[in-house]
XYZ file of C-alpha atoms in Angstrom:
600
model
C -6.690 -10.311 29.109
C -5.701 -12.114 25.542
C -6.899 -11.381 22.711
C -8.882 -14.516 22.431
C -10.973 -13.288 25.020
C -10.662 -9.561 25.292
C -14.040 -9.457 23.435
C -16.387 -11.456 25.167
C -16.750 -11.960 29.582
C -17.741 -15.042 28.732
C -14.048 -15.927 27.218
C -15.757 -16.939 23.695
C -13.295 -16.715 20.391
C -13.735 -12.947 18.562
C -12.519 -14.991 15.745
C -15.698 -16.936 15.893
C -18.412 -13.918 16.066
C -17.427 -13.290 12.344
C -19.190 -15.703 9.433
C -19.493 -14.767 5.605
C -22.334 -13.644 4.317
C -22.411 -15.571 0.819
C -25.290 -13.120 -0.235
C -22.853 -10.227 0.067
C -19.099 -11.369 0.225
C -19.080 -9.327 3.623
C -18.557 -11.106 7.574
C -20.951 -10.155 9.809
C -20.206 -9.580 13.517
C -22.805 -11.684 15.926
C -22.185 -10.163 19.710
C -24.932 -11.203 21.412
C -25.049 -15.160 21.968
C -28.137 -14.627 24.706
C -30.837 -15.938 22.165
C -33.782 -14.036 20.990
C -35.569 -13.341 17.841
C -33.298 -13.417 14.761
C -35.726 -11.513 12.959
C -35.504 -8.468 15.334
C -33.773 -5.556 13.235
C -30.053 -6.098 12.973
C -27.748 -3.321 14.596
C -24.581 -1.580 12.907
C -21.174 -1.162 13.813
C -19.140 0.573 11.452
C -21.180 -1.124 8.846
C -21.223 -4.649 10.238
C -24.022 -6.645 10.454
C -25.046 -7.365 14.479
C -28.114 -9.565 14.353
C -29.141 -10.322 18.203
C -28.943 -13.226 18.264
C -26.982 -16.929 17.830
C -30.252 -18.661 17.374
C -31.491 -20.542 13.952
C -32.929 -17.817 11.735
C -36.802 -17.992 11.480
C -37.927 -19.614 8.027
C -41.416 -18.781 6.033
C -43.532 -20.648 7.591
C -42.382 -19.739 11.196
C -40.160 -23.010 12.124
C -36.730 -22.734 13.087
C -33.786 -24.234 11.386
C -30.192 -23.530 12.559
C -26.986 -24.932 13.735
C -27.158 -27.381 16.823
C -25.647 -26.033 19.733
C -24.684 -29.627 20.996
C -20.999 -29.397 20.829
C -20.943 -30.475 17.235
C -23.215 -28.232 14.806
C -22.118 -25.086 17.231
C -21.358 -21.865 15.977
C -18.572 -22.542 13.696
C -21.320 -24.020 11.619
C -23.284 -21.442 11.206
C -20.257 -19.730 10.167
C -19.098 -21.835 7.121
C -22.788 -22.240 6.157
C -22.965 -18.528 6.350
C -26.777 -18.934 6.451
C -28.409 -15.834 8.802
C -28.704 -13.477 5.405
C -30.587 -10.638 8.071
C -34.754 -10.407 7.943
C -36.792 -11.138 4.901
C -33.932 -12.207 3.193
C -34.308 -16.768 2.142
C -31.529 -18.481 3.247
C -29.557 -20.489 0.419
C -30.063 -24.050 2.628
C -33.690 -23.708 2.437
C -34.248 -22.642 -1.259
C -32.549 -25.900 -2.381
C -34.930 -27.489 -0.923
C -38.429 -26.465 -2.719
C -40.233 -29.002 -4.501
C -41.270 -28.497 -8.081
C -44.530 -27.452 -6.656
C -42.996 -25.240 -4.277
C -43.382 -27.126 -0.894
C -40.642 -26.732 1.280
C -38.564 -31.076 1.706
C -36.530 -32.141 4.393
C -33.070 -32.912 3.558
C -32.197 -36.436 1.669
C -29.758 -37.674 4.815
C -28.913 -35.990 7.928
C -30.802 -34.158 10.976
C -32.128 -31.031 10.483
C -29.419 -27.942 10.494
C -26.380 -30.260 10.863
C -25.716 -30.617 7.283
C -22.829 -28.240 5.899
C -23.621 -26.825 2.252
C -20.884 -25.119 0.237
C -22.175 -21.703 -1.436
C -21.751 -22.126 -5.226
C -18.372 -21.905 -6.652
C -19.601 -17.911 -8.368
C -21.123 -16.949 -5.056
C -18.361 -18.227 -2.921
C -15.227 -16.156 -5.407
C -17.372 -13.094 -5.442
C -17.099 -13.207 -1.321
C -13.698 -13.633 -1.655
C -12.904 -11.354 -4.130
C -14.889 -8.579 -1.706
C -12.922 -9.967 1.534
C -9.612 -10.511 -0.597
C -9.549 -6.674 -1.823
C -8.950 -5.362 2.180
C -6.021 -8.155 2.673
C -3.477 -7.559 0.132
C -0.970 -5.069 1.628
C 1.571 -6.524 3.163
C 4.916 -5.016 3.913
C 8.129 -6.168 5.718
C 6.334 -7.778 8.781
C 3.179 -5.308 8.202
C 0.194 -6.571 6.877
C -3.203 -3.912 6.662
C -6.758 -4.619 6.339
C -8.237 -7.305 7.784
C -11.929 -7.655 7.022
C -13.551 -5.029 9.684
C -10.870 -2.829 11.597
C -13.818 -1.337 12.960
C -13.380 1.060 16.165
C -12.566 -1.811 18.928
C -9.246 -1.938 16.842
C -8.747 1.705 16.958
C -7.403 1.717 20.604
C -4.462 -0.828 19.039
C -3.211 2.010 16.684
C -0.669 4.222 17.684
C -0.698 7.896 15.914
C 2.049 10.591 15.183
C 0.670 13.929 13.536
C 2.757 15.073 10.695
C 0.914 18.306 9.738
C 1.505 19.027 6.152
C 3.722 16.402 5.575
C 1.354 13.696 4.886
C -2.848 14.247 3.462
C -5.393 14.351 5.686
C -7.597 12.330 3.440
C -7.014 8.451 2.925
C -6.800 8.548 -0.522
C -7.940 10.205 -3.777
C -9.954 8.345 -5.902
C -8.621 10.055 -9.323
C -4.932 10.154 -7.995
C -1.872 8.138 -7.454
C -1.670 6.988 -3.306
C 2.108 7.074 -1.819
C 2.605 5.035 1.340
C 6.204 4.746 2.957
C 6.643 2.022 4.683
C 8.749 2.220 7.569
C 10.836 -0.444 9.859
C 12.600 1.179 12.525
C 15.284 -0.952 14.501
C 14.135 0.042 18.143
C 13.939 -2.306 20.480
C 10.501 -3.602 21.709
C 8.710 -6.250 22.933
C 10.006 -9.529 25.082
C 13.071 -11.830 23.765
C 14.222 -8.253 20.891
C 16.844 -7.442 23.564
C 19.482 -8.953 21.387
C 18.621 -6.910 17.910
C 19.004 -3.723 16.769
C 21.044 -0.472 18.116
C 20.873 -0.745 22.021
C 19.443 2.571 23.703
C 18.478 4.067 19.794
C 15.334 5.851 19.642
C 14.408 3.761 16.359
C 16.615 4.801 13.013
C 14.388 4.391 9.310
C 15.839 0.763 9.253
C 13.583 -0.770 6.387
C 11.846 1.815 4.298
C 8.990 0.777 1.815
C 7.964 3.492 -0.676
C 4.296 2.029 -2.466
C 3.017 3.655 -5.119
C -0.223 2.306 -6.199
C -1.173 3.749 -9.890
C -4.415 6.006 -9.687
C -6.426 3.755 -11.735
C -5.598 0.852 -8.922
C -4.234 -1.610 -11.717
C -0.731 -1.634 -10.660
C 1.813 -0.591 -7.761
C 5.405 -0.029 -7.201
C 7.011 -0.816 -4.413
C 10.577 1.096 -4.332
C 13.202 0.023 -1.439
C 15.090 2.680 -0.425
C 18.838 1.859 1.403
C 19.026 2.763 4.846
C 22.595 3.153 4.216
C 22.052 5.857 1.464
C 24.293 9.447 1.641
C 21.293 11.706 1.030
C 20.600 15.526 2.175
C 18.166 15.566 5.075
C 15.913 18.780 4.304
C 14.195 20.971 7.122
C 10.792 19.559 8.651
C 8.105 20.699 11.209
C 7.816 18.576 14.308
C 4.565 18.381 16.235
C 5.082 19.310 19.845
C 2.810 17.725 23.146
C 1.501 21.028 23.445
C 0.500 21.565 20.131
C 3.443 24.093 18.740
C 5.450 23.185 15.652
C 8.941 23.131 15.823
C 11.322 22.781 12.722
C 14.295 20.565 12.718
C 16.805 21.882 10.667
C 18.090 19.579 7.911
C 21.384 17.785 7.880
C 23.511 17.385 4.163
C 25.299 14.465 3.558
C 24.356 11.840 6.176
C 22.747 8.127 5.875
C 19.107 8.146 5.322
C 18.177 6.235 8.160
C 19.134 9.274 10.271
C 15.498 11.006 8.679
C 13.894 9.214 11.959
C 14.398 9.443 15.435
C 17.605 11.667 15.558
C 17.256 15.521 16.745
C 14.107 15.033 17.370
C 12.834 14.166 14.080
C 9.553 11.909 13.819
C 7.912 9.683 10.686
C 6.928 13.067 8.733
C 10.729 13.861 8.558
C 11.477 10.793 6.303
C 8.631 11.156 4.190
C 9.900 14.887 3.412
C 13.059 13.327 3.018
C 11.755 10.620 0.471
C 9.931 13.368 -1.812
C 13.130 15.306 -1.282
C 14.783 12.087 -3.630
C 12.175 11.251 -5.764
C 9.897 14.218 -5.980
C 7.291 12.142 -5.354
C 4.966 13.543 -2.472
C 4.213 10.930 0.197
C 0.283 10.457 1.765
C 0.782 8.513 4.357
C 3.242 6.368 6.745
C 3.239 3.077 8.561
C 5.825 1.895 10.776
C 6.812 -1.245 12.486
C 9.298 -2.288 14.665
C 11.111 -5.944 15.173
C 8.102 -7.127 17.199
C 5.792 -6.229 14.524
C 7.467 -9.034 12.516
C 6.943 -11.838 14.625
C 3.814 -11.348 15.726
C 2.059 -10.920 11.881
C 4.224 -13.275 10.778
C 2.751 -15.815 13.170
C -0.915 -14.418 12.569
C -1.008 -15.101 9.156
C 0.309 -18.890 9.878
C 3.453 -18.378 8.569
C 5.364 -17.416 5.648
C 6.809 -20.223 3.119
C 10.319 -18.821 1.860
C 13.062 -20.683 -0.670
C 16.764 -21.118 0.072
C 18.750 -22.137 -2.500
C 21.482 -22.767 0.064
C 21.489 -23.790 3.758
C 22.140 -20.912 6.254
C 23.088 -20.446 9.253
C 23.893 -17.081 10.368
C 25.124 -16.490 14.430
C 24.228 -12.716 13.935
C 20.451 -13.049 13.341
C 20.024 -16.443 14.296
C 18.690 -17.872 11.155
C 19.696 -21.813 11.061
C 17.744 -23.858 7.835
C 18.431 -26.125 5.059
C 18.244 -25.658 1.660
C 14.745 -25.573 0.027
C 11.542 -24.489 1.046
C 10.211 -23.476 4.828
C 7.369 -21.716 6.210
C 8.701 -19.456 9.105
C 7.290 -17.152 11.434
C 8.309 -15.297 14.541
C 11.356 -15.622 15.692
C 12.257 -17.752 12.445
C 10.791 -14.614 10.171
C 12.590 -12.226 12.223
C 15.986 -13.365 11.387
C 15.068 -13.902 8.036
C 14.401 -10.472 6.546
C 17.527 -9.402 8.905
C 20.236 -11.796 7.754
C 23.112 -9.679 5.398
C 25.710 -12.349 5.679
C 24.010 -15.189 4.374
C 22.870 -14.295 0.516
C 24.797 -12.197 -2.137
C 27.647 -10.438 -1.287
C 26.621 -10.059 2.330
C 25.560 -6.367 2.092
C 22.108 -4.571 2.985
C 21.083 -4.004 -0.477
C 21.310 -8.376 -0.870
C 18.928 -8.170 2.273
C 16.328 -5.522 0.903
C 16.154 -8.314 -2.167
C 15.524 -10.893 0.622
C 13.094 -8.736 2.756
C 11.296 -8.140 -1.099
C 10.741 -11.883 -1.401
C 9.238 -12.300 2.104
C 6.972 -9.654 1.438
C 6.028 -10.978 -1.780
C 4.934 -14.242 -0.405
C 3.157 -13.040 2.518
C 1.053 -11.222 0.136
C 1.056 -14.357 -1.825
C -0.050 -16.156 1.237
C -2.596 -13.163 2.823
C -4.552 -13.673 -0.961
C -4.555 -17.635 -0.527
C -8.202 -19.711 0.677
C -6.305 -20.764 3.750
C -6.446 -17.128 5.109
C -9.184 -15.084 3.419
C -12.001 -18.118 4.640
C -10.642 -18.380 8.376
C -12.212 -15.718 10.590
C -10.198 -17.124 12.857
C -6.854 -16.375 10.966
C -8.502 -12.936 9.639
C -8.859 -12.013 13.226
C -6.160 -12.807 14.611
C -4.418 -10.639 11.876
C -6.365 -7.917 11.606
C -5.678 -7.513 15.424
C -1.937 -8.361 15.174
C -1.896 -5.341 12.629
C -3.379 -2.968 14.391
C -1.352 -3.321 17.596
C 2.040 -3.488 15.049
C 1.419 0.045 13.258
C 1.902 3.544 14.452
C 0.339 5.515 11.204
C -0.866 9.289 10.355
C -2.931 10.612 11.928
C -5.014 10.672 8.190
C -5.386 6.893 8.296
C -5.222 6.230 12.323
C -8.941 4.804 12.910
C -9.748 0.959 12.359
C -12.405 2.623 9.776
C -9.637 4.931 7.473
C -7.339 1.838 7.366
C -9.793 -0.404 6.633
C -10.855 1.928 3.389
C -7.445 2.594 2.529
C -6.725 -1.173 2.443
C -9.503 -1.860 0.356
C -8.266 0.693 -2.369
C -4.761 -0.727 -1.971
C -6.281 -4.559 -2.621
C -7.853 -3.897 -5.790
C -3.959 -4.287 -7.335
C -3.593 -7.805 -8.763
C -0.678 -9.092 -7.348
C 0.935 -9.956 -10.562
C 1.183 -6.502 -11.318
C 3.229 -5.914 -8.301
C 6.693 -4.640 -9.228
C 9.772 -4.477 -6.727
C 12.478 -2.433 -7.413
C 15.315 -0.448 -5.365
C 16.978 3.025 -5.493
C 19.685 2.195 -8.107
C 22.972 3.528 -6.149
C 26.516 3.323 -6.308
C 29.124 2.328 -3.209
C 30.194 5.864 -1.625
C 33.698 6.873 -3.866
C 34.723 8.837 -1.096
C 35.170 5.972 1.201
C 38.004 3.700 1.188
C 36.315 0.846 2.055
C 32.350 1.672 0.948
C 30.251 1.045 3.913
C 27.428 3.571 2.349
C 25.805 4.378 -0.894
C 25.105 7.183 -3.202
C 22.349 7.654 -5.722
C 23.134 6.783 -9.137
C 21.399 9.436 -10.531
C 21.591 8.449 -14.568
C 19.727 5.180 -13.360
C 17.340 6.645 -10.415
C 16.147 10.007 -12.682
C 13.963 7.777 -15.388
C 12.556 5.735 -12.632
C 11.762 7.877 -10.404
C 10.154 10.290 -13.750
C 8.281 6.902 -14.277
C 6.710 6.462 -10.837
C 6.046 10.431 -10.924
C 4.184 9.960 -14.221
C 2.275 6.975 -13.038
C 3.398 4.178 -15.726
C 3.475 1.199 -14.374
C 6.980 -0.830 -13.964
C 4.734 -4.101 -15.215
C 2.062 -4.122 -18.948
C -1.037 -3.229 -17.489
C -3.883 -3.040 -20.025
C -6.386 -0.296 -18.452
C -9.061 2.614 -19.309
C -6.263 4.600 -18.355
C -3.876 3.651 -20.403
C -6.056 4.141 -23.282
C -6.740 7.702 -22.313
C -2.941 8.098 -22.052
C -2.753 7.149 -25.673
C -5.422 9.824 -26.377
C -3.847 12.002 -24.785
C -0.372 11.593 -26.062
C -1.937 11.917 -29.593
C -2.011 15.699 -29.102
C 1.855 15.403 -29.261
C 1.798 13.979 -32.572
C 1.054 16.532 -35.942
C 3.138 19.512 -37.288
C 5.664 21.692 -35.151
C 5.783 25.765 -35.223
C 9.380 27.041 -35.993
C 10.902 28.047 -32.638
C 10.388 31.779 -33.773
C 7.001 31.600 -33.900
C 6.278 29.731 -30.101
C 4.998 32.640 -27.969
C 4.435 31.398 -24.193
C 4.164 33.110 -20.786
C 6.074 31.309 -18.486
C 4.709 30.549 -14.108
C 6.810 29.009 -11.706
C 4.381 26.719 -9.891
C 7.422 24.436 -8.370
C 9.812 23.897 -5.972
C 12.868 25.249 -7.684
C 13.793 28.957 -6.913
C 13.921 31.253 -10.134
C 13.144 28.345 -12.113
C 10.481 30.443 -14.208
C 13.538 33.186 -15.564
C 15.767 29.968 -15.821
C 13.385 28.139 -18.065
C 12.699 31.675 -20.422
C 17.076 32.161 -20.620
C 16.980 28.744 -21.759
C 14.369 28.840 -24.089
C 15.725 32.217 -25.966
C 19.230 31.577 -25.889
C 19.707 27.492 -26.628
C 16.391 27.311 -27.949
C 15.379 30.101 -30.137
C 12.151 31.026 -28.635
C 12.418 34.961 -28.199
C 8.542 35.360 -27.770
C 9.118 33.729 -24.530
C 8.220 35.582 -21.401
C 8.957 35.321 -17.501
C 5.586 35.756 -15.452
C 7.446 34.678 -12.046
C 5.418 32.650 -9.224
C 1.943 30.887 -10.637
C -1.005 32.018 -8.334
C -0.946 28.625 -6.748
C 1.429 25.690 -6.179
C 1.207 22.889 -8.544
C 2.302 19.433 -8.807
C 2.256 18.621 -12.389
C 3.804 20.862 -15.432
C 1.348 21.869 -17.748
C 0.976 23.626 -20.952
C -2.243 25.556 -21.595
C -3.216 26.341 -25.256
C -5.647 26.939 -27.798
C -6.703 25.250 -30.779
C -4.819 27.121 -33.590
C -1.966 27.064 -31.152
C -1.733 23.255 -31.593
C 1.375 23.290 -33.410
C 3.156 25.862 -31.248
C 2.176 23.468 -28.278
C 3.676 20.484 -29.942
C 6.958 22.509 -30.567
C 7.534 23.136 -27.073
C 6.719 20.036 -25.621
C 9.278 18.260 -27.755
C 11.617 20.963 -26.918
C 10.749 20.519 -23.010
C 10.002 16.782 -22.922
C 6.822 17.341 -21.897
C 4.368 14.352 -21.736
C 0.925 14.430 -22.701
C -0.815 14.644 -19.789
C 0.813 17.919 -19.977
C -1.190 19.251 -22.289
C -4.204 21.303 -21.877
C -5.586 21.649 -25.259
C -8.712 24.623 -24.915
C -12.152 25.226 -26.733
C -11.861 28.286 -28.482
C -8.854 29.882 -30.471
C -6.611 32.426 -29.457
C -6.917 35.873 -30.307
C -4.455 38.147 -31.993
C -0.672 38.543 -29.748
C -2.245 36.046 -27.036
C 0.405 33.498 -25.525
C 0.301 29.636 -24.510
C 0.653 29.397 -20.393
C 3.394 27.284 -19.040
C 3.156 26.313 -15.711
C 6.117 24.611 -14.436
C 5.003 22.189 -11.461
C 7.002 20.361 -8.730
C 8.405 17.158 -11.606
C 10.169 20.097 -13.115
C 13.534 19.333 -12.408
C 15.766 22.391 -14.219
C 15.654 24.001 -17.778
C 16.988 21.634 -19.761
C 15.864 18.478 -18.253
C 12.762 16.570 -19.989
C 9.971 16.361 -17.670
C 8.797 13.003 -19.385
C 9.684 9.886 -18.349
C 10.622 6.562 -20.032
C 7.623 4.604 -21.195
C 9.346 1.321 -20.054
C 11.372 0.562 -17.178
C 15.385 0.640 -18.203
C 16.718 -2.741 -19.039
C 19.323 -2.351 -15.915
C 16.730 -1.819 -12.950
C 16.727 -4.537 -10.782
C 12.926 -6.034 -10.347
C 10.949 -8.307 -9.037
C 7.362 -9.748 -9.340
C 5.148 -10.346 -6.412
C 3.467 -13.024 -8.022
C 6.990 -15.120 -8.999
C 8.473 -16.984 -5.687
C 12.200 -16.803 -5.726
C 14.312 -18.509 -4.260
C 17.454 -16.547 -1.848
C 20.785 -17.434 -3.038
């Protein structure tokens, strides 16, 4: 059975059980087209609305007014009009229509419940805005959140448990969410039998890393290269029966070997992604070449700009110059062309693949999807049946709220950007990549600090400049900084490293190794009193340390007593400032989500 009529016996469009609320800005789901009372208490699914029945809703006075069911006024209708608001509640058609004495008129032309009114312009934007904010993540062929992945879309998701890899929550409301988006090359679905790695398991093909900032204003999506020489750590496989077993890492190998090989599942890459960047990831999707075509199609295709004409016999893709709107098979070859733009190599194609996503988001935001339950459907249900996900995040309900967070970022404050990397020097002829590290550390610090790649004004961003204001006064001399030093990070011995380093190039003999901190932490921070201020400021401009570092306290300190320094997982080695730039460098290749470009 299709999915047009997998929902109903009676073979009757999901797509068309939906219609928006204009009261609320939410759909509500109508299963029940059997008639009775309208005015009967509504049922709830996962927070939809399920009046029971298709019938007019009753007005005041006890008549009933309502869509025809003659072929014409039908349904659909009803579902632009958006008029059953649930019980007690006046529907917008019939307050236009008081008198000045308050007597209910019949409309100027037109029978009775046949004529279509628009909500007003404010009502109709705020329903939008409320359906727009799940339907803006979009991501190499994967698109999440249509407007109710309620549980019948949970048996489309496919799961993979990767224990402490990932967090078992969706997301942190007062924190940073990291989602790495992965596009294997396996082979699925009819007419793929020509693409990808024949027999492979699925390598990390396409990977996505999205950082959206904690105060949802802004997001970063990083590409990293498939073809990138990287050092694959050690990582804990879920077994069928339950067991873990660890997969030892592997140094010096392409990161697309993080997936699929030895055994090695989703939860493998993401340790191998916070491995580069030091930035701990929450959650995964992944999609395959199916995935693709299928939400490429669902969305009603993607419009792309060639600034040449192509045609490429290894993917297939055969257009003219200027612009097209592609899908399936079309969309496919598109984001896996590499001989067609640039210098025909895979980081050219990740700049491709970031202008098709850019649009599609571009395109998932537009009128022409966000008021077609139809199109919304058909999406939301393409989606589900694309992703395999966490098991955090692997009900219709979790993705749904997860998508919601991730739509509140404006799409002009969508930054692309890729791993900046060098061609391999050892090879002869470079096939593969190596990190250029002078380029990738201040990024990377960036993302880890949360600044945006784009000028986002935000209530965070003034709190950042309060903050940072502790850095700012009079320094202690470097004889005079006493601080106990806790290694709360990921580097061995870092703790005695950081205390040799402060005595010796330094000058800061009161300094004192207190080994492990009682718990892990993921931040450096720098605990202090008030009339330690100026000791405080002298180490953090020794250390680099930002000002969300700093932990200023309420009362003063008391005779010998030292600052705490807690050195966290962004603590990269004594030596190295644990700040990052406030602005992207000039060299970093970007791109807006908001700007089409077109592919040269």
């Amino acid at each position: 059975m299709d999915a047009q009529s997998r929902g109903r016996a009676d073979g009757i469009d999901p797509a068309d059980q939906w219609v928006l609320n204009p009261h609320t800005g939410d759909y509500e789901l109508r299963l029940n087209h059997s008639g009775g009372d309208s005015d009967a208490n509504p049922s709830r699914t996962s927070g939809a609305r399920v009046p029971h029945s298709r019938e007019p809703v009753r007005g005041n006075a006890g008549g009933r007014r309502g869509a025809s069911r003659d072929g014409r006024g039908d349904r659909r209708d009803t579902a632009r009009e958006g008029q059953e608001s649930g019980p007690g509640r006046e529907l917008p058609g019939q307050r236009s229509r008081r008198s000045a004495n308050g007597a209910r008129g019949q409309e100027s032309s037109g029978p009775a419940g046949r004529r279509s009114r628009k909500a007003p312009k404010a009502r109709r934007k705020k329903a939008l805005l409320w359906t727009g904010g799940t339907m803006a993540f979009v991501l190499v062929g994967l698109s999440v959140g249509g407007y109710a992945l309620y549980q019948h879309f949970n048996g489309n998701l496919n799961t993979v448990d990767v224990g402490g890899a990932g967090n078992k929550n969706v997301f942190d409301t007062d924190a940073p969410i990291n989602i790495l988006i992965i596009g294997t090359d396996k082979r699925t679905g009819k007419g793929n039998e020509g693409y990808g790695d024949k027999g492979s398991v699925g390598h990390a093909d396409t990977n996505i890393l999205f950082h959206v900032s904690e105060d949802r204003t802004n997001a970063t999506a990083l590409s990293i290269p498939r073809d990138l020489i990287t050092d694959i750590p050690d990582c804990k496989v879920k077994q069928p029966d339950g067991s873990e077993k660890v997969v030892s890492g592997t140094p010096n190998v392409r990161f697309n070997q993080s997936l699929g090989q030895k055994g090695r599942n989703a939860g493998c890459t993401m340790e191998t992604v916070k491995e580069i960047t030091g930035l701990k990831v929450d959650h995964f999707m992944m999609v395959d070449f199916n995935a693709v075509k299928e939400l490429s199609t669902a969305v009603g295709g993607v419009e792309i700009c060639l600034a040449k004409p192509v045609k490429d016999p290894d993917s297939h893709l055969d257009l003219p110059e200027g612009k097209h709107r592609i899908q399936g098979e079309d969309a496919l070859a598109f984001v896996r062309t590499r001989h067609s733009f640039g210098n025909h190599g895979d980081l050219d194609r990740i700049k491709v693949q970031q202008q098709f996503i850019a649009s599609m988001i571009r395109q998932m935001q537009s009128d022409d999807t966000l008021t077609s339950p139809t199109r919304l459907y058909k999406l939301a249900d393409a989606a589900t049946k694309a992703l395999t996900v966490d098991t955090g995040i692997g009900t219709g309900k979790k993705l749904a709220s997860l998508a919601q967070e991730l739509g509140k970022v404006n799409t002009k404050n969508i930054t692309f950007t890729t791993v900046p990397v060098d061609d391999n020097p050892a090879e002869e002829t470079p096939v593969t990549v190596v990190l250029n590290q002078a380029k990738a550390d201040p990024l990377f610090a960036m993302m880890r600090d949360d600044t945006s790649l784009t000028e986002v004004k935000s209530k965070k961003k003034a709190a950042k400049s309060k903050q940072d204001a502790l850095l700012k006064g009079s320094k202690a001399a470097a004889g005079d900084v006493r601080v106990d030093v806790y290694n709360g990070g990921k580097v061995p011995g870092a703790a005695q490293a950081t205390v040799t380093w402060l005595q010796n190039e330094q000058g800061v003999l009161k300094s004192t190794n207190k080994a492990n901190a009682p718990a892990k932490a993921a931040k450096t921070t720098l605990e202090y009193a008030p009339n330690q201020a100026d000791q405080a400021r002298a180490l953090a401009a020794m250390m680099g340390l930002p000002g969300s570092a700093m932990k200023k306290g309420t009362t003063d300190a008391e005779g010998l007593q030292a600052m705490v320094l807690t050195l966290g997982d962004d603590f990269k080695g004594a030596g190295t400032p644990i700040t990052g730039p406030a602005k992207v460098p000039a060299d970093i290749q970007q791109a807006n989500a908001d700007k089409a470009e077109c592919a040269k």
